[in-house]
Structures are given as structure tokens and as C-alpha cells.
Short mmCIF file of C-alpha atoms in Angstrom, two decimals:
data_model
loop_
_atom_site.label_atom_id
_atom_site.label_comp_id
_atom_site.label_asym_id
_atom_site.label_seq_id
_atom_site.Cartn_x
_atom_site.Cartn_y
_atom_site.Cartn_z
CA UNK A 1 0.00 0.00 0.00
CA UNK A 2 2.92 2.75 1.06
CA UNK A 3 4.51 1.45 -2.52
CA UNK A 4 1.89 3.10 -4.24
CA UNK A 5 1.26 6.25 -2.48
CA UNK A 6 5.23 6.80 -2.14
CA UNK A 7 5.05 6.84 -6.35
CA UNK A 8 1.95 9.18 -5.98
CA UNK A 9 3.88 11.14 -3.64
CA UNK A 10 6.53 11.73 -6.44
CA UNK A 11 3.67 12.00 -8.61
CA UNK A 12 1.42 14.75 -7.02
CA UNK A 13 3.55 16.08 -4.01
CA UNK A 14 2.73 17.99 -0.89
CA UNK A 15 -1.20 18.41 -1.40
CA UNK A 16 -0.96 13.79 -2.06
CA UNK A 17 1.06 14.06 2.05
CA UNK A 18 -1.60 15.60 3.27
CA UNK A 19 -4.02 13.28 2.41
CA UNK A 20 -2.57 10.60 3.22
CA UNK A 21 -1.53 11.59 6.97
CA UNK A 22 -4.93 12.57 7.25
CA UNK A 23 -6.31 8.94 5.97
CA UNK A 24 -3.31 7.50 8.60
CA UNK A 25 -4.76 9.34 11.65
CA UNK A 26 -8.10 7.96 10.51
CA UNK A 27 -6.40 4.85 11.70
CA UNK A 28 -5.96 3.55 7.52
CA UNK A 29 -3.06 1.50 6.52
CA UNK A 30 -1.39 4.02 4.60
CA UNK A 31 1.87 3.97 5.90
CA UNK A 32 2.02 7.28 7.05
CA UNK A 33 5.48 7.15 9.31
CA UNK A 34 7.23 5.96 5.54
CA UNK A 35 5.62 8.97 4.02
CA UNK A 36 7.01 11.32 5.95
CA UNK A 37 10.29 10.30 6.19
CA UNK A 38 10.52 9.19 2.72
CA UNK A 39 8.80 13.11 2.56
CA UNK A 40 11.56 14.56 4.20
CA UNK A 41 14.13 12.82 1.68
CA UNK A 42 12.39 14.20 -1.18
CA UNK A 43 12.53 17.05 0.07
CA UNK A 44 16.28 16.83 0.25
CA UNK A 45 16.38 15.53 -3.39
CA UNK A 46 14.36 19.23 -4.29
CA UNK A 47 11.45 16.77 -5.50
CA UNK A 48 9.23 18.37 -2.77
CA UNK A 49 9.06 21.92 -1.15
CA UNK A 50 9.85 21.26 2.77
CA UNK A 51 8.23 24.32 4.42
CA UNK A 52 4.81 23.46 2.28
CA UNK A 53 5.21 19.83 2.94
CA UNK A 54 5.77 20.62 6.83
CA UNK A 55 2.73 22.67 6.87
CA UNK A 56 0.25 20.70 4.76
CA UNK A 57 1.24 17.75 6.32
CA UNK A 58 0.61 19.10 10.04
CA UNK A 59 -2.89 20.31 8.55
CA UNK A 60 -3.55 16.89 7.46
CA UNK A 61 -2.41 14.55 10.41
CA UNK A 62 -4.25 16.96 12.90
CA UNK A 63 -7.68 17.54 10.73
CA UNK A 64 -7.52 13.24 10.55
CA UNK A 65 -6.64 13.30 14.61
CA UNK A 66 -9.87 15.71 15.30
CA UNK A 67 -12.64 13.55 12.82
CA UNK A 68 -11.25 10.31 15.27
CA UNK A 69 -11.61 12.05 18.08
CA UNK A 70 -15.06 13.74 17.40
CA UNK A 71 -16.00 10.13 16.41
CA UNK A 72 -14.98 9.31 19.97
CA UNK A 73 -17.43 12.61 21.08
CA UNK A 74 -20.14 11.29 19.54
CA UNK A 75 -20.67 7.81 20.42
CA UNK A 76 -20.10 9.07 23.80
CA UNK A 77 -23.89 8.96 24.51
CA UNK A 78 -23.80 5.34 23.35
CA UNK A 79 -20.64 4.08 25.45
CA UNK A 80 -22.53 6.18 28.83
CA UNK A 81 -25.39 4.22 28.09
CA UNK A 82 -23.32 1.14 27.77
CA UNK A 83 -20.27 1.15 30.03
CA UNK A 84 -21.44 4.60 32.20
CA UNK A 85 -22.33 2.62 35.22
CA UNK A 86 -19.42 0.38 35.21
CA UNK A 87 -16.64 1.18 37.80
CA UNK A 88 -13.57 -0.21 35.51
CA UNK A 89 -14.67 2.18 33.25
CA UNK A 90 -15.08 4.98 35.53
CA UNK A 91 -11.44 3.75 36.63
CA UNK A 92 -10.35 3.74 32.98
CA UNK A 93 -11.44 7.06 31.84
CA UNK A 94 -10.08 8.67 35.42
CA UNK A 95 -6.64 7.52 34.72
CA UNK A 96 -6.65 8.29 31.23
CA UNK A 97 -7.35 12.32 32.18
CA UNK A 98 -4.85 11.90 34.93
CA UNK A 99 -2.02 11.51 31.93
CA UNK A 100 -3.77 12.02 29.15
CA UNK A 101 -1.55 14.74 27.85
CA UNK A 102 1.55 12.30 27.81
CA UNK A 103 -0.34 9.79 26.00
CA UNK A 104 -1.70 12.28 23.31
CA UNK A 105 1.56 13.35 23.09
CA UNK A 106 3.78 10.45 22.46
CA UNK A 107 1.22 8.38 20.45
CA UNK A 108 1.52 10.80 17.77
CA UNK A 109 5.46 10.47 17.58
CA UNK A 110 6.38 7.09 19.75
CA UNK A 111 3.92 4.63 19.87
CA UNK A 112 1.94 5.57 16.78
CA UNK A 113 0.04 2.13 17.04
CA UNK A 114 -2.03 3.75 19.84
CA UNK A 115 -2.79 7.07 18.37
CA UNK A 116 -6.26 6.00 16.82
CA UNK A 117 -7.27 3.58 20.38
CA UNK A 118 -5.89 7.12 21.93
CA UNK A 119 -8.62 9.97 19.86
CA UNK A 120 -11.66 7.55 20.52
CA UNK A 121 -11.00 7.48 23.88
CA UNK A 122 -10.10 11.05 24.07
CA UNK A 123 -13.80 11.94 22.52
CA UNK A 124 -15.28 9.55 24.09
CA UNK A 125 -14.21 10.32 27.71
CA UNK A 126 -15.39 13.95 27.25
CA UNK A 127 -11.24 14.77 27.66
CA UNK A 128 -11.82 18.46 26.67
CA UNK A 129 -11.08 19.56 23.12
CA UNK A 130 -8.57 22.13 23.43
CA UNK A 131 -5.79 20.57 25.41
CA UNK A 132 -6.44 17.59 23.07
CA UNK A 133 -5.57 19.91 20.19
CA UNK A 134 -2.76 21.54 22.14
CA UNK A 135 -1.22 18.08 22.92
CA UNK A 136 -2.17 16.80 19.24
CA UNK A 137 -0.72 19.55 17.41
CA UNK A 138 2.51 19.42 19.61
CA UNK A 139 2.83 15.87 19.20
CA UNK A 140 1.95 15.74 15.36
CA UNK A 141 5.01 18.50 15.02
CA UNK A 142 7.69 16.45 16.65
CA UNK A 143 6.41 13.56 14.58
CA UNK A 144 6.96 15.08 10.91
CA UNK A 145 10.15 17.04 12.28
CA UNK A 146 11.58 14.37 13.65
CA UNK A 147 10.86 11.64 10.92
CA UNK A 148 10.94 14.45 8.17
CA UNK A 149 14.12 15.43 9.46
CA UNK A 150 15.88 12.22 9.61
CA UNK A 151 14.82 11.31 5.68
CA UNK A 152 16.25 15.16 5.05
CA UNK A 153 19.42 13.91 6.56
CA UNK A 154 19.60 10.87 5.37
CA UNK A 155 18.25 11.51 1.56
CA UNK A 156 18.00 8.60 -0.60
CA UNK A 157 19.26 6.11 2.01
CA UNK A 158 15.86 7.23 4.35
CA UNK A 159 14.79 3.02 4.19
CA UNK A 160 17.32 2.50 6.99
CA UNK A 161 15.43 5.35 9.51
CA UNK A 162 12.48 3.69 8.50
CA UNK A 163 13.48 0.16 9.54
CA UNK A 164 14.82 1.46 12.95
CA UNK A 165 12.16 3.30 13.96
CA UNK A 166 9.07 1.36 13.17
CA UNK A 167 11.48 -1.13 15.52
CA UNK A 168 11.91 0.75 17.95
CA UNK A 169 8.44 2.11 18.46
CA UNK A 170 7.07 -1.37 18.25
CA UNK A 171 9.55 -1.83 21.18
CA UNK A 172 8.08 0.88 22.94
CA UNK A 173 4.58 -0.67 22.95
CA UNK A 174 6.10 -3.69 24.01
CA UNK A 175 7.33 -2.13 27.14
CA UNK A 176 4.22 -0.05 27.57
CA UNK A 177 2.07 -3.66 27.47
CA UNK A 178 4.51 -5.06 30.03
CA UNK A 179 4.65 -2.05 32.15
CA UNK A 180 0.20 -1.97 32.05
CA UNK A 181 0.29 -5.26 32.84
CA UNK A 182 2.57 -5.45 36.16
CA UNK A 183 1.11 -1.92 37.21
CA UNK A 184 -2.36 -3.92 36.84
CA UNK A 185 -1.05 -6.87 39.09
CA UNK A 186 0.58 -4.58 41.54
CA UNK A 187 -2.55 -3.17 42.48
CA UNK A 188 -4.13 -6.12 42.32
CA UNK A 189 -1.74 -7.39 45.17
CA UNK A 190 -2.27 -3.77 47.11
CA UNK A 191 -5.80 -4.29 47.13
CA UNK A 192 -5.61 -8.05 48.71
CA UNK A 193 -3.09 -6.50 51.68
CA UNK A 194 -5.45 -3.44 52.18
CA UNK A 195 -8.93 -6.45 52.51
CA UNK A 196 -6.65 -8.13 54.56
CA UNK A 197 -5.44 -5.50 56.75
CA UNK A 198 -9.13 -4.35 57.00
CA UNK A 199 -10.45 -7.82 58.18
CA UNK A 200 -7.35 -7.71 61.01
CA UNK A 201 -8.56 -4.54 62.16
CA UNK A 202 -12.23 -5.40 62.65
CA UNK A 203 -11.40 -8.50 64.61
CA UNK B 1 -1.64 -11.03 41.59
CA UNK B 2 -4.62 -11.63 44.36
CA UNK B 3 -6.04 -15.50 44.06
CA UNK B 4 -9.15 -13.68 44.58
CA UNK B 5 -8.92 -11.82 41.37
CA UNK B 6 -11.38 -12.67 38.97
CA UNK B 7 -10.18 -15.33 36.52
CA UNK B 8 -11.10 -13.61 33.31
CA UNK B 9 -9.17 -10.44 34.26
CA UNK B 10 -6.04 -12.38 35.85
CA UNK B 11 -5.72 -14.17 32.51
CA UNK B 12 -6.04 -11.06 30.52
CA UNK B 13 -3.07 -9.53 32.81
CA UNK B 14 -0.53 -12.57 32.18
CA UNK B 15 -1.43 -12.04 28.94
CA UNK B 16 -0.66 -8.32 28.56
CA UNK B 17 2.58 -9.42 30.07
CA UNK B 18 3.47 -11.96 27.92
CA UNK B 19 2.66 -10.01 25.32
CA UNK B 20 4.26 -7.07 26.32
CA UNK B 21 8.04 -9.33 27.00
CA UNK B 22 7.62 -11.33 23.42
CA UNK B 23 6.94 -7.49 21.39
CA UNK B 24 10.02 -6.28 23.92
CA UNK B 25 12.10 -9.43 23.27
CA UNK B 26 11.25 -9.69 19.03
CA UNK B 27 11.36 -6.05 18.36
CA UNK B 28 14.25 -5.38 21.03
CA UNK B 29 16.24 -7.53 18.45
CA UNK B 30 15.04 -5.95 15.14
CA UNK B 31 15.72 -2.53 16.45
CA UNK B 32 19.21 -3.54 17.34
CA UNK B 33 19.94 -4.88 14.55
CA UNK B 34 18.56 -2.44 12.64
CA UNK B 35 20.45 -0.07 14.30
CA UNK B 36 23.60 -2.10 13.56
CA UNK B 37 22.62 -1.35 9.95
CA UNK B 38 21.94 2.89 10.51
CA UNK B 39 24.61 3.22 12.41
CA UNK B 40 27.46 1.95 9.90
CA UNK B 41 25.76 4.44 7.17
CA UNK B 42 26.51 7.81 7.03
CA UNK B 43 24.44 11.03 5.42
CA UNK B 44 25.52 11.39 1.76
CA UNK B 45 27.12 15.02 1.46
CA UNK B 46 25.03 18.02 0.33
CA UNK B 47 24.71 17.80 -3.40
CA UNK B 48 26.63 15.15 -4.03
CA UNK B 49 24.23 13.12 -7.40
CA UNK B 50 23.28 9.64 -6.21
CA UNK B 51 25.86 6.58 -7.37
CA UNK B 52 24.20 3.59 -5.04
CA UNK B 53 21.69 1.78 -7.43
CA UNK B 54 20.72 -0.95 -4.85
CA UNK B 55 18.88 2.11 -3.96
CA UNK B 56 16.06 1.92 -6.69
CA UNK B 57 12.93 0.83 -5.68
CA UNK B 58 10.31 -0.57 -7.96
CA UNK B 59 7.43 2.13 -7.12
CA UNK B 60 10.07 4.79 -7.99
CA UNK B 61 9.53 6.59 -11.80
CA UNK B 62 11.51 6.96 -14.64
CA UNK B 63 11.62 11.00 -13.72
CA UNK B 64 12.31 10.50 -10.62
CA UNK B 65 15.32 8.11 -10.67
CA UNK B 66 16.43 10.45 -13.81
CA UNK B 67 16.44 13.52 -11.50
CA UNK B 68 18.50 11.31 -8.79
CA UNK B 69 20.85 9.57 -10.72
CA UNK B 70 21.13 12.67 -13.17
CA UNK B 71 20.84 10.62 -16.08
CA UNK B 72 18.38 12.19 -19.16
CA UNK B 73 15.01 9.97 -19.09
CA UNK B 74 15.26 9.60 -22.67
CA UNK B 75 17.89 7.03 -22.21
CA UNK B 76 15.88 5.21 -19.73
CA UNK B 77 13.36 5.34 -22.61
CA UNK B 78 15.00 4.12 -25.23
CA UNK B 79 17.12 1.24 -22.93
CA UNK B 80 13.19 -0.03 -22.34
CA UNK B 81 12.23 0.35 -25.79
CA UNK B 82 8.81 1.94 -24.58
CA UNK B 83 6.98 5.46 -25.66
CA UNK B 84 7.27 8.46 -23.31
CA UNK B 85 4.14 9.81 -23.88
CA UNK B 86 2.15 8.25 -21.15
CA UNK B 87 4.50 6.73 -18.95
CA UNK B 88 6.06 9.67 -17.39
CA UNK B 89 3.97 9.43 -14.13
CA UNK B 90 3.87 4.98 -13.96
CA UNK B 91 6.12 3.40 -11.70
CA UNK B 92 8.67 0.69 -13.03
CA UNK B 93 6.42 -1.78 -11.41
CA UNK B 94 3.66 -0.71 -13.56
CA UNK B 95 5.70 -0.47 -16.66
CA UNK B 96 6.85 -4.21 -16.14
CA UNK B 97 3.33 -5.33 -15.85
CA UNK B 98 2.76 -3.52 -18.97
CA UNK B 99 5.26 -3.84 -21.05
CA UNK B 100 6.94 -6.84 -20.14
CA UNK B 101 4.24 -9.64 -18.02
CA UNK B 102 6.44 -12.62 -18.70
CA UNK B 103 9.98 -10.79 -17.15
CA UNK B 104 9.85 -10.47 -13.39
CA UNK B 105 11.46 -7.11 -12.56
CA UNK B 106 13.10 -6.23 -15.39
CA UNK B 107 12.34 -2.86 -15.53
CA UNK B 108 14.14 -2.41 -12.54
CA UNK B 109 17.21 -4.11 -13.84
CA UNK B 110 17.24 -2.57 -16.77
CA UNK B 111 16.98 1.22 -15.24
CA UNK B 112 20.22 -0.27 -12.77
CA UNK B 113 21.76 -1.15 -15.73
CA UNK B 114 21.54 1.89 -17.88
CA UNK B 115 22.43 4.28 -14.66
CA UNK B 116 25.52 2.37 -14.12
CA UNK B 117 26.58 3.33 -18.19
CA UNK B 118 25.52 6.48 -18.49
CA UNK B 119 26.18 7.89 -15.07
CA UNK B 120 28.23 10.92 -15.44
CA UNK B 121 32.26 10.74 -13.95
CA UNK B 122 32.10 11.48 -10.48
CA UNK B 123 33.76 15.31 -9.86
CA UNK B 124 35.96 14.17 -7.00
CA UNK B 125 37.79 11.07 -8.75
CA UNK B 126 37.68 12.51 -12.45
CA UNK B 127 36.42 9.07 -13.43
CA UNK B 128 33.24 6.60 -13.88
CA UNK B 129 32.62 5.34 -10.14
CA UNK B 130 31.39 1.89 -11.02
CA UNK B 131 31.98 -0.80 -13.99
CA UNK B 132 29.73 -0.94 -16.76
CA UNK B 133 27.66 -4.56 -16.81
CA UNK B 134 27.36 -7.01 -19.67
CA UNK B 135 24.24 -5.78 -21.64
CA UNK B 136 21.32 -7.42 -20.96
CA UNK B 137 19.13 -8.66 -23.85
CA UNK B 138 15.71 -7.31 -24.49
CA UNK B 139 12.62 -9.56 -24.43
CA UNK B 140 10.26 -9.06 -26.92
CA UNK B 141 7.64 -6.48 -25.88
CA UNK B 142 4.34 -7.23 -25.46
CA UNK B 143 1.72 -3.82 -24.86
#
């Protein structure tokens, strides 16, 4: 799929990167993270403007992160309905506005396999709109500066960034999975001690 | 993890963390190894024209590989045997399919090969940087 829209990249230029960051923060397998660094070597090759490429981008990643997350706005009226009464997710969303910032901000850049999960949720907790945009827009920047600006530096050899940093963000979520899931027995085992202090006491 | 815990959820936390150590373990690995790979490769100087045709990809164009490599598309053209008019915008992927079905990826050879003889002599060594292949011959082609 990123074979073809890399040629229509070359093809059509900045207005085609636009499009297709905004189809990626949809959550469609575009193969946005190759576009912009492959973007960003263009660029360096003079096949694409960077400054227009930069901005229409940005426009395009953060207009695809607001549809997900208005998505997540309006089926929140469904998920109250269905989950309101239910104390994990009462929990969930709690904990989610407690770092919510963080996680807007490094699923755009980091762990870009959460950034979709991360706008539904966002909507759909009610997390307010403008510090999502704040946090979005931030995070969408570092993303096509960072990747943009490694395929500028490394021009026509951008396949290697590519390889190492779909890696190493997969490794990321790896950790973040491992780390959820001890933080989610830890508590488990704080919540047994504090029962069991509690049924000491009354006795 | 409490005994108490619900079984449902304390199977879905063993298996957040066994997923989260095999994605850690497998992608730990690739990540170091493609590091291994970035690291030993260094940013090709500020207009220097591109040499390295391992570097063509098959959804690459004839235009675009010509502006690279600096070598005239015409060539590419006529070292195909195909029209121009019409193809400027296809990538050599889609020119095999059309022109030549019955020769897996030789599109792509053929553009490696005519880079490598036409490139222009590098500036900094006065002379052609890389040996010029046996030519290839043509298969019949079939619009």
C-alpha cells in the first residue's frame, strides 16, 4: 500500500502528504510514518518543497486526529449508556485524564500504534477539546520534524530510519504492554493487603 | 496477583505481560539490529548526485530516478524500448506489468543497468565510479 502512495507522492507532491496523513490518523493503513520520512528525503532531493510539505502535512495529520476524536465525542452517549455505570470504566477514563496529555503526546510520535485507540478514547471520555488539540498539534510537530528530518538527513538512504524506527516504536509498545500489565497486578496485590489488613482490624 | 482476582481479568493480565516481554524481546532484536545497519551508514554530502543503485525501488519513476541519478530519461526510454508519452507518471512496477508480463522485474534491472553506463564521472575522482555490466538482452515487448 505505502509502494503506491510513495510513487503518488513523487507524482502529485505535498497536497498527495496531506491526504494521506490525514487517511493514517483515521487509523488507515497508509503507511504514514514511511511517508514522511521518505517526505523529508524528497525534500532533500528538491522533489518536494519542505516548508509546504511541513505545513500541509501538520494540517492533514491533525484535521484526521480531530474527525477520530469527534467520532470518539459522539458515540459518547452510546458508550454512557453502555459502560457509564461500570466502575472499571469509571477507573479507565479517570486515569486516562490523569495523563492524558503524555499519552496524546507520544502516540503521535512514539507509539503511533495507539494514536487512533488514543482519539476515541479522548472523545469519548469527554477529555476536553482544546488541550487535546494543544497536545495533538505538539505531538503531530515532533512527529513530521523528527521523521521528516531524519529522511532530510539521510536523503536517498531514508529506508534504513524507517526500519529502525518502526522497531523501535514497536519496542516501545512492548514495554508499555509489560509495564500496564505489572502496574495492573501490583494493584491487584495492594488491594488483597489493604482487605486483609481491614479484616485484622475489625477483629 | 490476588487469588481472589477474577479469573477472566487475571488471565487477561498474564497475557498483557506476555505479550508485552515477546513485542520487547522480538522487536528489542530488530531494532538492534537495525540499528547495527543505521549506524554503519553515514548522510551522503550536500549535493553530491546519487551513485548507489541498490537504492532503486520498484514504485520509484523513470523521472524520478532520472532527477537522482542525473541521467536524461530519454535514455531510460529508449534502454526499455517503450513510448514516453504516457508513462512519465507509472512506476517501473507498472511499466513491467505492462510492457513486459512474462519478465519479473526487469524494468528495474534494466533502469540499474543503464544508470551504471551512463552515469556521469564522479567530480571528485575525475572518473566513472562503477563498472559498466554485460548488456542485458531485451525480451520481446508485449503492450
Amino acid at each position: 500500500m505505502s509502494d503506491f502512495f510513495l510513487t503518488q507522492v513523487i507524482n502529485f507532491g505535498t497536497p498527495l502528504i496531506g491526504l494521506i496523513l490525514l487517511l493514517g490518523a483515521l487509523g488507515l493503513p497508509v503507511g504514514a510514518s514511511v511517508v514522511v520520512i521518505a517526505a523529508g528525503a524528497f525534500s532533500q532531493q528538491g522533489v518536494l518543497d519542505w516548508p509546504s510539505a511541513i505545513l500541509i502535512g501538520l494540517v492533514g495529520a491533525v484535521l484526521g486526529d480531530m474527525l477520530s476524536y469527534s467520532i470518539g465525542h459522539y458515540a459518547k452517549s452510546w458508550t454512557d449508556k453502555r459502560f457509564g455505570n461500570s466502575p472499571t470504566w469509571i477507573n479507565a477514563s479517570r486515569s486516562f485524564h490523569k495523563s492524558a496529555g503524555l499519552a496524546i503526546y507520544f502516540t503521535r510520535w512514539l507509539i503511533t500504534a495507539m494514536a487512533v485507540p488514543t482519539n476515541l478514547i479522548a472523545g469519548g471520555s469527554g477529555y476536553k477539546f482544546s488541550h487535546f488539540l494543544l497536545y495533538d498539534v505538539t505531538g503531530e510537530l515532533t512527529w513530521i520534524l523528527l521523521y521528516g528530518g531524519l529522511g532530510y538527513w539521510f536523503g536517498s538512504q531514508w529506508e534504513l530510519v524507517y526500519d529502525f524506527i518502526s522497531n523501535f516504536g514497536r519496542l516501545i509498545l512492548g514495554l508499555v504492554i509489560f509495564g500496564f500489565g505489572i502496574k495492573q497486578a501490583l494493584n491487584w496485590q495492594e488491594k488483597k493487603k489493604h482487605t486483609a489488613n481491614l479484616a485484622t482490624d475489625e477483629k | 496477583m490476588s487469588l481472589n482476582t477474577p479469573p477472566k481479568q487475571r488471565a487477561m493480565v498474564i497475557g498483557f505481560i506476555i505479550l508485552g516481554i515477546l513485542f520487547t524481546v522480538f522487536f528489542g532484536m530488530r531494532a538492534f539490529h537495525s540499528y547495527k545497519k543505521f549506524n554503519g551508514h553515514r548522510p551522503p554530502p550536500p549535493g553530491k548526485v546519487e551513485t548507489d543503485v541498490e537504492l532503486i525501488r520498484d514504485w520509484m519513476t523513470i523521472s524520478f530516478i532520472s532527477e537522482t541519478y542525473r541521467v536524461p530519461e530519454r535514455i531510460f526510454y529508449d534502454a526499455l524500448q517503450i513510448p514516453p508519452l504516457g508513462n512519465h507518471d507509472k512506476s517501473l512496477k507498472d511499466l513491467n506489468r505492462e510492457y513486459y508480463p512474462d519478465t519479473d522485474g526487469f524494468v528495474l534491472e534494466t533502469a540499474k543497468t543503464t544508470i551504471l553506463a551512463h552515469q556521469p564521472p564522479s567530480p571528485t575522482d575525475g572518473s566513472a565510479a562503477t563498472t559498466i555490466p554485460p548488456p542485458t538482452a531485451l525480451p520481446p515487448v508485449t503492450p
